[in-house]
Every structure is written in C-alpha cells, then in structure tokens.
Amino acid sequence: MKIDLENLTIKKAHEAMKNGGFSARELAQAYLNNIDKDLNAFIVVFDDVLEQADEADKRFKDGTAELLTGIPIAVKNNILIKGKKTTAGSKILENYKATYDATVIKRLKEKGVVFIGGTNLDEFAMGSSTENSAFGVTKNPHDKTRVPGGSSGGSAVAVASNYALVALGSETGGSIRQPASFCGVVGLKSTYGAVSRYGAAALGSSLDQISPLGKNIEDVEIVFDCIKGEDKMDSTSIPDKIYKEAEKDVNENKKIIGIPRHFLKEGIDKEVLENFENSVNKFKELGYKIKEIELPNIEYSLAIYYILMPSEASTNLARYDGMRFGFLKEGENLLGDYMKTKGEGFGKEVRRRIILGTYVLSAGYYDAYYNKAQVLRKMIRKEILKAFENVDAIITPTTPTPAFKIGERTKDPVQMYLADIFTVPANITNIPAISIPSGFVNMDGKELPLGLQIMTPHMQEKLLFKISREVLS
Ligand code: GLN
C-alpha cells in the first residue's frame, strides 16, 4: 500500500492507524524508504525505528493509543534521547551517547511517538545555514545548490521532504523559523519558558527554546501541546497556572496587525517585500485592520543578540573540556589538554563565538558591551510590549532573502548573521513567533519558498495559531 506522505497530517495518520488503513510499522517504513541521503538531513537514523513502531502498534491493539502514538518524528541532534548518539553537530561530541531523556523526549515517549533519527544542525546550533556542522552541509530540497537555513536545517528538510511527519528544532535566534522559511514549512518559536530546556545542549540559556516544525499549523500545535508545560528540571519553565491565566486573555476576535515598516528597509530583497505585501493584502481581505507601528530600537536587536548569545555560549561551552564527554586530545599539561581538545574538537564558528563571548565578558569590556546590550534588550522588550497595547500581532517577513547558495556567505560572518535580522527580536524579548509559508519566488529557474513571521505577546501561542490558520486557509 502506498501512503500519501505529502498530504498526511497527524490526525489523518492517527485515524488510519486506528482503522487499519496502515500500521505504525508501515508508516515508519514509508518514511525510512523516502530518506534521500544526498540531502544529508540526518546525522543519525536510528536502528530501532521499526521496533518503536511495533510498540506503537501494540498500543493500537490494546486500546491505549493516543493521538501521537506511532507518529514519526525527527529530532534535532542537540536534544538528548537516552542511549542515542547526540552530537550537537560537533566533533567534540561525535561519539557521545545521551545518558538521559530531555523532558520533551520523555513527554513524547509517553505518547508512543516513533523517533526516526537525529537531524543535522550547525555546530552547537550556531549558524544560519547548517554549513557549520561537523557532519557536512544539509542541502535545500527546493534547490540542492542552496542551504536549507539553520541551525535546525536538518529538521526543516526532514519535514519538507517527508522523512518524518513532524520535527523538533531548537531556537536561540531564529534557528527554527529561518530554516522553516527557506524550506517552505511551518516553524514555531514558543515563549521563553513555555517548553522545558532540560536535556537540550545549552547555547544561550536566556534565549534557548525547543519547539516543533511541521507542514501545517495543526500538527505544530499538537506537538507543542504535548511538550510544553512546567518542569521542575528547568527553573525557567513557566508554571502551568500562570500560563492558563494568560491564555484566558486570548480574545478570539483579535484582529489588529502591526507592521514596523521602518524596520523593513535595508538589505531586503525586492521579491521578499512584494511577497510580504501579498500577505498584508491577504490579512486585509480577511477583515484584519493593519496598523503601522514604531519600534525605535528594534534595529539594534541583531547587534544585541550577537553580544549576548556568544557571552552565554562561551560560558555554556566551557564544560567541553575533554574530561567529560569523550573527545580528548592530550597536550603537554592540563592547559595543553584544554587547548588541543577545544582547538581540534570545535569548529571555526564555535571558536569565534567563544572568543567573542569571553572578550565581551572580560573586565573592562563588560560594561561597554554586555551591560549595554542588557539595557537595550530590556528597552526593546518594553517597546514591543507597548506596541502590543494597540495591536494583537506583529508581522514581518521571516528572512530578508530566500535560501542563499551553499558557500555564498561562509567567508563573511556578518553576512551570515544578517539572515537573522527579523527573527532575533522575538528571542531577545522572549515572545512567541511563527514562520508560515507565504509563497514562492523564482530564482535561477527554481521555485524557492518564502515565509511570513507572526509574533504575539508572551504566552499567546493560541492566538498565533489562530491567526496563522486563517492566513494559510
Ligand atoms: N543564526 C543564529 C545564530 O547563529 C541561530 C541560533 C539559534 O537559533 N540556535 O546564532
């Protein structure tokens, strides 16, 4: 039997598995058969996929199956699954096997999902193209000479190419939304604290968030509902009580969209702007009111992000010292061990950020850079919250350009960082944001997807999903 993977949704798959249309094993096998190794979406495809599917089939037989039972999911390879190789895209973890499950994995396991494999990513999630992986670049399925975006490039490709029905990615500064946009899928970045960070390789701890990617809003929402919620293993996870209170405020009739037009000026492709205007018109047709808003300091978001994120990353990455996670290159003494282990275990971008981060945090520069960035981070947060007093959601393009060519930006880190210009404001202000497919642009004879970004106030993912569903319909 041929399963129509292209048009499958979680609910459709569930119905079919329940009614005997196909089994979880057949579904898992269909995805496995579909994996095109040339795109390099996975660092590891698990060897027990069919056994996991058999367990799911048992649950369908004994009546304990739930909506997510048997659903094939790809997981960014910086999220721990007990016993599985978890590399974070780095040579320094190339042989590391996770010793425990991340909270999100534990929650998904309870539902009986089927984990297909660990997806490729920029090393330690630092990058916007998946070119910084120690395990080779992932290719964009819409044009193999282009990048899939990053850092969750493998997860976006896995969903776009039907190697899994849904995927998990992680965000610190756009790492789900940007690849989702480049690959034509839906990618969520939830409110900071909505989903437990326990068991995800730490990058920028005040920014990190695990969230799902999928082909439609409903699938993303189902996975989000499963993984979200208070967790005693992550002290920054938001208590359920507070979340529920906030969700009560969501008024289904919210229809005012804000656009910071002054922010959509420099360095944006003409095609991206045209595509964005089409989305704006769609909102108008749907009866939304469009309001121009001013976010005076938002243009500094990128600079702030690239000060704070390396600072936090440099402290988080200190733990890879050759003593704990397997990879060790011996030097002449202890310092020599550190130098060799980190020098050979980490790639260029990771080393760049560690150096940048330690510089920014050093006495003498701390006030000039780190503290200043913190002050501005707070100001931008205030500005966004103020804007939300008059509008219900804010929209921008997800990225200033469609997917760029492999190799095009690797020599110029600033060009690479510019890919994150529209996504990082949501990270530094901790609000939820989503990228949804907004059409295609033709480049060199290939149709490349573009994405629309929608942002709502903290803890208002429900509103985000509702608006997204309406615009996508
Ligand atoms: N492009 C961002 C960076 O390089 C993405 C980080 C992320 O979200 N993990 O830092």
Short mmCIF file of C-alpha atoms and ligand atoms in Angstrom, two decimals:
data_model
loop_
_atom_site.label_atom_id
_atom_site.label_comp_id
_atom_site.label_asym_id
_atom_site.label_seq_id
_atom_site.Cartn_x
_atom_site.Cartn_y
_atom_site.Cartn_z
CA MET A 1 0.00 0.00 0.00
CA LYS A 2 1.30 3.46 -0.92
CA ILE A 3 0.87 6.04 1.83
CA ASP A 4 0.34 9.61 0.64
CA LEU A 5 3.05 11.15 2.83
CA GLU A 6 2.81 14.54 1.13
CA ASN A 7 -0.73 15.17 2.35
CA LEU A 8 -0.55 13.32 5.64
CA THR A 9 -1.35 15.07 8.92
CA ILE A 10 -1.13 13.76 12.49
CA LYS A 11 -4.90 13.37 12.67
CA LYS A 12 -5.13 11.58 9.31
CA ALA A 13 -2.29 9.22 10.27
CA HIS A 14 -3.93 8.53 13.61
CA GLU A 15 -7.27 7.69 12.01
CA ALA A 16 -5.58 5.37 9.50
CA MET A 17 -3.62 3.55 12.22
CA LYS A 18 -6.75 3.24 14.31
CA ASN A 19 -8.92 1.95 11.49
CA GLY A 20 -6.40 -0.42 9.98
CA GLY A 21 -5.62 1.74 6.93
CA PHE A 22 -1.94 1.19 7.70
CA SER A 23 0.11 0.20 10.72
CA ALA A 24 2.67 2.30 12.59
CA ARG A 25 5.32 -0.07 11.20
CA GLU A 26 4.17 0.54 7.62
CA LEU A 27 4.14 4.27 8.21
CA ALA A 28 7.63 4.30 9.73
CA GLN A 29 8.89 2.14 6.87
CA ALA A 30 7.38 4.53 4.31
CA TYR A 31 9.29 7.44 5.82
CA LEU A 32 12.51 5.44 6.08
CA ASN A 33 12.24 4.41 2.42
CA ASN A 34 11.80 8.03 1.47
CA ILE A 35 15.04 9.32 3.00
CA ASP A 36 17.36 10.67 0.31
CA LYS A 37 20.84 10.51 1.85
CA ASP A 38 22.12 13.07 -0.63
CA LEU A 39 20.34 15.89 1.21
CA ASN A 40 22.14 14.93 4.44
CA ALA A 41 19.22 15.83 6.71
CA PHE A 42 20.18 13.28 9.37
CA ILE A 43 23.34 12.82 11.38
CA VAL A 44 21.91 9.54 12.57
CA VAL A 45 18.91 7.46 11.51
CA PHE A 46 18.03 5.27 14.47
CA ASP A 47 18.36 1.50 14.13
CA ASP A 48 15.30 0.71 16.24
CA VAL A 49 12.69 2.72 14.31
CA LEU A 50 10.65 -0.35 13.38
CA GLU A 51 10.81 -1.74 16.92
CA GLN A 52 9.49 1.58 18.21
CA ALA A 53 6.71 1.37 15.61
CA ASP A 54 5.84 -2.17 16.75
CA GLU A 55 5.40 -0.85 20.29
CA ALA A 56 3.03 1.78 18.90
CA ASP A 57 1.08 -0.88 17.01
CA LYS A 58 0.66 -2.80 20.27
CA ARG A 59 -0.94 0.30 21.78
CA PHE A 60 -3.40 0.48 18.89
CA LYS A 61 -4.29 -3.16 19.54
CA ASP A 62 -4.70 -2.86 23.29
CA GLY A 63 -6.63 0.40 23.10
CA THR A 64 -4.09 2.66 24.82
CA ALA A 65 -3.08 4.57 21.68
CA GLU A 66 -3.29 8.36 21.80
CA LEU A 67 -3.18 10.97 19.05
CA LEU A 68 0.63 10.99 18.86
CA THR A 69 1.11 7.22 19.12
CA GLY A 70 3.06 5.92 16.14
CA ILE A 71 3.70 9.40 14.70
CA PRO A 72 7.18 9.55 13.14
CA ILE A 73 9.22 12.49 14.39
CA ALA A 74 12.71 13.73 13.59
CA VAL A 75 14.70 15.34 16.41
CA LYS A 76 17.42 17.96 16.11
CA ASN A 77 20.59 16.24 17.20
CA ASN A 78 21.19 18.60 20.14
CA ILE A 79 18.24 17.20 22.10
CA LEU A 80 19.01 14.19 24.27
CA ILE A 81 17.36 10.83 23.64
CA LYS A 82 18.66 8.25 26.08
CA GLY A 83 21.11 5.82 24.52
CA LYS A 84 21.22 7.65 21.20
CA LYS A 85 24.16 9.44 19.67
CA THR A 86 23.72 13.17 20.35
CA THR A 87 26.43 15.20 18.66
CA ALA A 88 25.09 18.77 18.59
CA GLY A 89 26.73 18.80 15.15
CA SER A 90 30.16 18.85 16.77
CA LYS A 91 33.22 16.68 16.53
CA ILE A 92 33.69 17.19 20.27
CA LEU A 93 30.55 15.06 20.85
CA GLU A 94 30.91 12.74 17.88
CA ASN A 95 30.75 9.59 19.97
CA TYR A 96 28.59 10.87 22.80
CA LYS A 97 25.51 8.85 23.67
CA ALA A 98 22.87 10.58 25.77
CA THR A 99 22.56 9.21 29.29
CA TYR A 100 19.05 10.53 29.89
CA ASP A 101 15.98 11.82 28.03
CA ALA A 102 15.28 15.52 27.60
CA THR A 103 11.95 16.46 29.17
CA VAL A 104 10.39 16.99 25.73
CA ILE A 105 11.52 13.50 24.70
CA LYS A 106 10.14 11.98 27.89
CA ARG A 107 6.77 13.59 27.17
CA LEU A 108 6.73 12.39 23.58
CA LYS A 109 7.80 8.88 24.61
CA GLU A 110 4.85 8.66 26.98
CA LYS A 111 2.60 9.20 23.95
CA GLY A 112 4.40 6.49 21.96
CA VAL A 113 5.83 8.56 19.10
CA VAL A 114 8.39 6.98 16.78
CA PHE A 115 11.77 8.74 16.71
CA ILE A 116 13.22 8.48 13.20
CA GLY A 117 16.62 10.00 13.82
CA GLY A 118 18.79 12.93 14.89
CA THR A 119 18.83 15.76 12.36
CA ASN A 120 21.77 17.79 11.15
CA LEU A 121 22.49 21.24 12.55
CA ASP A 122 25.10 23.94 12.68
CA GLU A 123 27.62 23.01 15.35
CA PHE A 124 26.04 23.74 18.75
CA ALA A 125 23.22 25.48 16.85
CA MET A 126 25.50 28.36 15.87
CA GLY A 127 24.71 29.32 12.32
CA SER A 128 22.04 30.14 9.78
CA SER A 129 22.80 27.62 7.05
CA THR A 130 23.73 24.21 8.56
CA GLU A 131 27.10 24.68 6.88
CA ASN A 132 28.82 24.77 10.28
CA SER A 133 28.02 21.12 11.02
CA ALA A 134 30.98 18.80 11.56
CA PHE A 135 28.95 16.22 9.62
CA GLY A 136 28.62 18.02 6.28
CA VAL A 137 26.16 20.53 4.92
CA THR A 138 22.45 19.78 4.51
CA LYS A 139 21.00 20.69 1.11
CA ASN A 140 17.79 22.55 0.42
CA PRO A 141 15.27 20.20 -1.26
CA HIS A 142 13.95 23.05 -3.44
CA ASP A 143 17.39 23.67 -4.91
CA LYS A 144 20.25 21.40 -3.91
CA THR A 145 22.83 24.13 -4.55
CA ARG A 146 21.29 26.20 -1.76
CA VAL A 147 21.32 25.99 2.03
CA PRO A 148 18.26 24.86 3.99
CA GLY A 149 18.83 27.60 6.60
CA GLY A 150 19.89 26.87 10.12
CA SER A 151 20.66 25.92 12.61
CA SER A 152 17.75 23.42 12.55
CA GLY A 153 18.31 22.83 8.80
CA GLY A 154 18.06 19.04 9.05
CA SER A 155 14.71 19.21 10.86
CA ALA A 156 13.26 21.61 8.27
CA VAL A 157 14.42 19.36 5.40
CA ALA A 158 13.11 16.24 7.16
CA VAL A 159 9.63 17.77 7.28
CA ALA A 160 9.73 19.39 3.82
CA SER A 161 10.94 16.16 2.16
CA ASN A 162 8.71 13.76 4.10
CA TYR A 163 11.39 11.97 6.08
CA ALA A 164 9.22 12.42 9.18
CA LEU A 165 5.77 13.83 9.76
CA VAL A 166 6.94 16.46 12.24
CA ALA A 167 10.23 17.50 13.81
CA LEU A 168 11.71 19.18 16.85
CA GLY A 169 14.16 22.02 16.49
CA SER A 170 15.70 24.50 18.86
CA GLU A 171 15.83 28.26 18.78
CA THR A 172 18.21 30.74 20.28
CA GLY A 173 17.99 33.29 17.50
CA GLY A 174 15.76 32.15 14.65
CA SER A 175 17.05 28.61 14.22
CA ILE A 176 13.60 27.13 13.61
CA ARG A 177 11.81 29.97 11.82
CA GLN A 178 14.59 30.78 9.36
CA PRO A 179 15.05 27.20 8.04
CA ALA A 180 11.26 26.72 8.08
CA SER A 181 11.02 29.75 5.79
CA PHE A 182 13.83 28.54 3.49
CA CYS A 183 12.24 25.07 3.18
CA GLY A 184 8.56 26.05 2.98
CA VAL A 185 7.29 24.57 6.25
CA VAL A 186 5.77 25.88 9.48
CA GLY A 187 8.19 26.61 12.34
CA LEU A 188 7.32 27.80 15.83
CA LYS A 189 9.46 29.54 18.45
CA SER A 190 7.48 29.36 21.65
CA THR A 191 7.51 31.85 24.52
CA TYR A 192 10.74 31.52 26.50
CA GLY A 193 9.88 29.14 29.34
CA ALA A 194 6.89 27.52 27.61
CA VAL A 195 8.87 24.36 26.90
CA SER A 196 11.46 22.85 29.23
CA ARG A 197 15.09 23.26 28.13
CA TYR A 198 16.19 20.27 30.22
CA GLY A 199 18.18 17.91 28.04
CA ALA A 200 18.91 20.31 25.17
CA ALA A 201 22.57 21.21 24.62
CA ALA A 202 22.76 24.67 26.21
CA LEU A 203 23.72 27.57 23.98
CA GLY A 204 22.32 30.89 25.16
CA SER A 205 20.42 29.92 28.27
CA SER A 206 18.36 33.11 28.48
CA LEU A 207 17.21 32.56 24.89
CA ASP A 208 17.09 28.80 24.19
CA GLN A 209 13.75 27.17 23.44
CA ILE A 210 12.77 23.82 21.90
CA SER A 211 9.77 23.92 19.53
CA PRO A 212 8.21 21.94 16.68
CA LEU A 213 8.26 22.19 12.89
CA GLY A 214 5.52 20.71 10.72
CA LYS A 215 3.72 21.02 7.44
CA ASN A 216 0.65 22.67 8.90
CA ILE A 217 -0.44 24.62 11.98
CA GLU A 218 -2.50 21.81 13.46
CA ASP A 219 0.43 19.38 13.60
CA VAL A 220 2.71 22.00 15.15
CA GLU A 221 0.06 22.83 17.73
CA ILE A 222 -0.45 19.16 18.66
CA VAL A 223 3.27 18.63 19.27
CA PHE A 224 3.59 21.93 21.12
CA ASP A 225 0.69 20.98 23.42
CA CYS A 226 2.45 17.72 24.22
CA ILE A 227 5.91 19.12 25.01
CA LYS A 228 5.00 22.37 26.76
CA GLY A 229 4.44 22.89 30.47
CA GLU A 230 6.10 23.39 33.80
CA ASP A 231 9.09 21.21 34.57
CA LYS A 232 10.92 21.03 37.84
CA MET A 233 14.14 20.28 35.97
CA ASP A 234 14.07 23.73 34.34
CA SER A 235 13.64 26.56 36.81
CA THR A 236 12.82 28.97 33.98
CA SER A 237 9.84 26.94 32.79
CA ILE A 238 6.63 28.90 33.29
CA PRO A 239 4.23 27.48 35.90
CA ASP A 240 1.10 25.97 34.30
CA LYS A 241 -1.12 28.17 36.47
CA ILE A 242 0.39 31.35 35.07
CA TYR A 243 0.14 30.08 31.50
CA LYS A 244 -3.51 29.18 31.90
CA GLU A 245 -4.28 32.64 33.30
CA ALA A 246 -2.55 34.28 30.33
CA GLU A 247 -4.39 32.09 27.85
CA LYS A 248 -7.71 33.21 29.30
CA ASP A 249 -6.98 36.70 28.00
CA VAL A 250 -6.87 35.49 24.42
CA ASN A 251 -9.75 37.12 22.68
CA GLU A 252 -10.72 35.18 19.59
CA ASN A 253 -11.76 38.38 17.85
CA LYS A 254 -8.37 39.99 17.92
CA LYS A 255 -7.86 41.43 14.50
CA ILE A 256 -5.30 44.24 14.57
CA ILE A 257 -1.98 43.58 12.91
CA GLY A 258 1.02 45.85 13.46
CA ILE A 259 3.79 46.37 10.92
CA PRO A 260 7.07 48.09 11.84
CA ARG A 261 7.64 49.43 8.30
CA HIS A 262 10.68 51.45 9.31
CA PHE A 263 12.38 48.11 10.09
CA LEU A 264 11.71 46.69 6.62
CA LYS A 265 14.06 48.88 4.66
CA GLU A 266 17.69 47.92 4.31
CA GLY A 267 19.05 44.76 2.76
CA ILE A 268 15.73 43.15 1.91
CA ASP A 269 15.19 41.56 -1.48
CA LYS A 270 12.56 43.20 -3.67
CA GLU A 271 10.83 39.83 -4.14
CA VAL A 272 10.61 39.35 -0.39
CA LEU A 273 8.96 42.75 0.03
CA GLU A 274 6.48 42.02 -2.76
CA ASN A 275 5.65 38.69 -1.21
CA PHE A 276 5.17 40.40 2.16
CA GLU A 277 2.75 42.92 0.64
CA ASN A 278 0.72 39.98 -0.73
CA SER A 279 0.42 38.66 2.82
CA VAL A 280 -0.61 42.09 4.08
CA ASN A 281 -3.36 42.16 1.45
CA LYS A 282 -4.49 38.72 2.49
CA PHE A 283 -4.88 40.00 6.06
CA LYS A 284 -6.95 42.93 4.77
CA GLU A 285 -9.20 40.60 2.76
CA LEU A 286 -9.75 38.55 5.90
CA GLY A 287 -11.01 41.64 7.69
CA TYR A 288 -7.90 42.43 9.72
CA LYS A 289 -7.00 46.04 10.44
CA ILE A 290 -3.42 46.96 9.58
CA LYS A 291 -1.61 49.50 11.71
CA GLU A 292 1.85 50.91 11.29
CA ILE A 293 3.89 50.75 14.49
CA GLU A 294 7.16 52.26 15.68
CA LEU A 295 9.72 50.13 17.48
CA PRO A 296 12.51 52.70 17.75
CA ASN A 297 15.31 50.41 18.90
CA ILE A 298 14.39 47.17 17.16
CA GLU A 299 17.13 47.63 14.58
CA TYR A 300 19.67 47.02 17.36
CA SER A 301 18.27 43.55 18.08
CA LEU A 302 20.80 41.80 15.88
CA ALA A 303 23.78 43.55 17.49
CA ILE A 304 22.41 42.85 20.96
CA TYR A 305 21.84 39.21 20.11
CA TYR A 306 25.37 38.76 18.77
CA ILE A 307 26.77 40.18 22.02
CA LEU A 308 24.57 38.30 24.48
CA MET A 309 24.43 34.96 22.70
CA PRO A 310 28.23 34.48 22.39
CA SER A 311 28.62 35.57 26.03
CA GLU A 312 26.21 32.92 27.22
CA ALA A 313 27.58 30.36 24.77
CA SER A 314 31.16 30.90 25.91
CA THR A 315 30.19 30.05 29.49
CA ASN A 316 27.99 27.12 28.49
CA LEU A 317 30.64 25.60 26.26
CA ALA A 318 33.30 25.67 28.99
CA ARG A 319 32.08 22.21 30.02
CA TYR A 320 33.54 20.56 26.89
CA ASP A 321 36.97 20.29 28.43
CA GLY A 322 37.97 16.82 27.29
CA MET A 323 37.33 15.33 30.74
CA ARG A 324 33.63 14.62 30.45
CA PHE A 325 32.20 13.93 27.01
CA GLY A 326 34.60 11.54 25.37
CA PHE A 327 36.62 13.66 22.97
CA LEU A 328 40.12 14.33 24.34
CA LYS A 329 43.31 15.41 22.62
CA GLU A 330 46.21 15.35 25.03
CA GLY A 331 48.66 18.21 25.30
CA GLU A 332 51.75 18.62 27.46
CA ASN A 333 49.87 19.60 30.58
CA LEU A 334 46.31 20.34 31.70
CA LEU A 335 46.17 23.66 29.85
CA GLY A 336 47.61 21.90 26.82
CA ASP A 337 44.82 19.32 27.04
CA TYR A 338 42.22 22.07 27.02
CA MET A 339 43.82 23.92 24.14
CA LYS A 340 44.13 20.84 21.96
CA THR A 341 40.75 19.38 22.83
CA LYS A 342 38.89 22.62 22.15
CA GLY A 343 41.11 23.65 19.26
CA GLU A 344 40.51 20.39 17.41
CA GLY A 345 37.07 19.47 18.73
CA PHE A 346 35.33 22.77 18.00
CA GLY A 347 34.84 24.21 14.52
CA LYS A 348 35.70 27.72 13.41
CA GLU A 349 32.38 29.44 14.15
CA VAL A 350 32.15 27.96 17.63
CA ARG A 351 35.70 29.09 18.41
CA ARG A 352 34.89 32.54 17.03
CA ARG A 353 31.91 32.88 19.35
CA ILE A 354 33.78 31.61 22.41
CA ILE A 355 36.48 34.21 21.77
CA LEU A 356 33.87 36.91 21.15
CA GLY A 357 31.92 35.93 24.26
CA THR A 358 34.90 35.83 26.60
CA TYR A 359 36.11 39.16 25.24
CA VAL A 360 32.72 40.78 25.81
CA LEU A 361 32.57 39.41 29.35
CA SER A 362 36.11 40.39 30.31
CA ALA A 363 36.76 43.13 32.87
CA GLY A 364 36.91 46.45 31.10
CA TYR A 365 34.58 45.47 28.28
CA TYR A 366 31.75 44.02 30.34
CA ASP A 367 30.09 47.39 30.90
CA ALA A 368 30.74 48.67 27.41
CA TYR A 369 29.24 45.66 25.63
CA TYR A 370 27.48 43.10 27.81
CA ASN A 371 25.74 45.50 30.17
CA LYS A 372 24.80 47.90 27.40
CA ALA A 373 23.28 45.04 25.43
CA GLN A 374 21.28 44.00 28.51
CA VAL A 375 19.92 47.52 28.93
CA LEU A 376 18.88 47.67 25.28
CA ARG A 377 17.37 44.20 25.48
CA LYS A 378 15.06 45.48 28.22
CA MET A 379 14.22 48.62 26.23
CA ILE A 380 13.22 46.66 23.16
CA ARG A 381 11.11 44.36 25.27
CA LYS A 382 9.32 47.41 26.69
CA GLU A 383 8.79 48.83 23.21
CA ILE A 384 7.30 45.60 21.93
CA LEU A 385 5.01 45.23 24.93
CA LYS A 386 3.86 48.81 24.43
CA ALA A 387 3.14 48.10 20.78
CA PHE A 388 1.03 45.13 21.82
CA GLU A 389 -1.24 47.54 23.73
CA ASN A 390 -2.50 48.72 20.34
CA VAL A 391 -2.07 45.70 18.08
CA ASP A 392 -2.75 41.99 18.59
CA ALA A 393 0.08 40.64 16.48
CA ILE A 394 3.11 41.97 14.65
CA ILE A 395 4.21 40.73 11.23
CA THR A 396 7.43 40.89 9.20
CA PRO A 397 8.98 38.70 6.55
CA THR A 398 10.81 35.83 8.29
CA THR A 399 14.02 36.42 6.36
CA PRO A 400 15.35 39.25 4.17
CA THR A 401 16.16 36.86 1.30
CA PRO A 402 15.18 33.39 0.13
CA ALA A 403 17.64 30.50 0.66
CA PHE A 404 21.13 31.52 -0.42
CA LYS A 405 23.73 29.42 -2.21
CA ILE A 406 25.92 26.94 -0.34
CA GLY A 407 29.26 28.64 0.31
CA GLU A 408 27.98 32.12 -0.53
CA ARG A 409 28.25 33.54 2.99
CA THR A 410 30.71 31.28 4.77
CA LYS A 411 33.60 33.71 4.36
CA ASP A 412 31.68 36.66 5.79
CA PRO A 413 30.14 36.01 9.21
CA VAL A 414 28.36 39.38 9.26
CA GLN A 415 26.50 38.49 6.03
CA MET A 416 25.54 35.20 7.66
CA TYR A 417 24.33 36.96 10.83
CA LEU A 418 22.16 39.30 8.74
CA ALA A 419 19.93 36.33 7.84
CA ASP A 420 18.61 36.60 11.43
CA ILE A 421 17.62 40.26 11.36
CA PHE A 422 13.85 39.69 11.61
CA THR A 423 13.88 36.61 13.80
CA VAL A 424 16.09 37.66 16.74
CA PRO A 425 13.75 40.35 18.17
CA ALA A 426 11.36 37.60 19.33
CA ASN A 427 14.23 35.74 21.00
CA ILE A 428 15.65 38.68 22.92
CA THR A 429 12.18 39.76 24.06
CA ASN A 430 11.13 36.13 24.77
CA ILE A 431 7.81 36.40 22.89
CA PRO A 432 6.38 33.59 20.73
CA ALA A 433 6.73 33.79 16.95
CA ILE A 434 6.00 31.57 14.00
CA SER A 435 7.06 31.33 10.38
CA ILE A 436 4.42 30.16 7.93
CA PRO A 437 4.84 29.55 4.20
CA SER A 438 3.88 32.65 2.20
CA GLY A 439 4.55 31.58 -1.38
CA PHE A 440 7.46 31.15 -3.76
CA VAL A 441 9.90 33.25 -5.69
CA ASN A 442 11.60 32.08 -8.87
CA MET A 443 15.39 32.20 -8.79
CA ASP A 444 17.64 30.66 -11.43
CA GLY A 445 14.67 28.66 -12.67
CA LYS A 446 13.88 27.18 -9.25
CA GLU A 447 10.87 27.94 -7.07
CA LEU A 448 12.16 28.95 -3.63
CA PRO A 449 9.81 29.23 -0.66
CA LEU A 450 9.43 32.35 1.48
CA GLY A 451 7.98 32.75 4.95
CA LEU A 452 5.83 35.20 6.85
CA GLN A 453 6.64 35.81 10.50
CA ILE A 454 3.88 36.47 13.03
CA MET A 455 4.59 37.47 16.64
CA THR A 456 2.17 37.74 19.57
CA PRO A 457 2.55 38.71 23.25
CA HIS A 458 4.07 36.28 25.76
CA MET A 459 2.18 33.01 26.27
CA GLN A 460 -0.27 33.74 23.43
CA GLU A 461 0.62 30.86 21.14
CA LYS A 462 -3.09 30.09 20.82
CA LEU A 463 -3.63 33.46 19.14
CA LEU A 464 -0.58 32.86 16.97
CA PHE A 465 -2.02 29.53 15.78
CA LYS A 466 -5.45 31.02 15.17
CA ILE A 467 -4.15 33.89 13.05
CA SER A 468 -1.77 31.57 11.18
CA ARG A 469 -4.57 29.15 10.39
CA GLU A 470 -6.71 31.96 8.99
CA VAL A 471 -3.97 33.36 6.74
CA LEU A 472 -2.97 29.93 5.50
CA SER A 473 -6.51 28.84 4.67
N1 GLN B 1 21.58 32.09 13.33
C1 GLN B 1 21.57 32.09 14.76
C2 GLN B 1 23.00 32.02 15.26
O1 GLN B 1 23.85 31.74 14.50
C3 GLN B 1 20.78 30.92 15.18
C4 GLN B 1 20.99 30.46 16.56
C5 GLN B 1 19.90 29.56 17.03
O2 GLN B 1 18.74 29.95 16.99
N2 GLN B 1 20.27 28.40 17.54
O3 GLN B 1 23.26 32.28 16.38
#
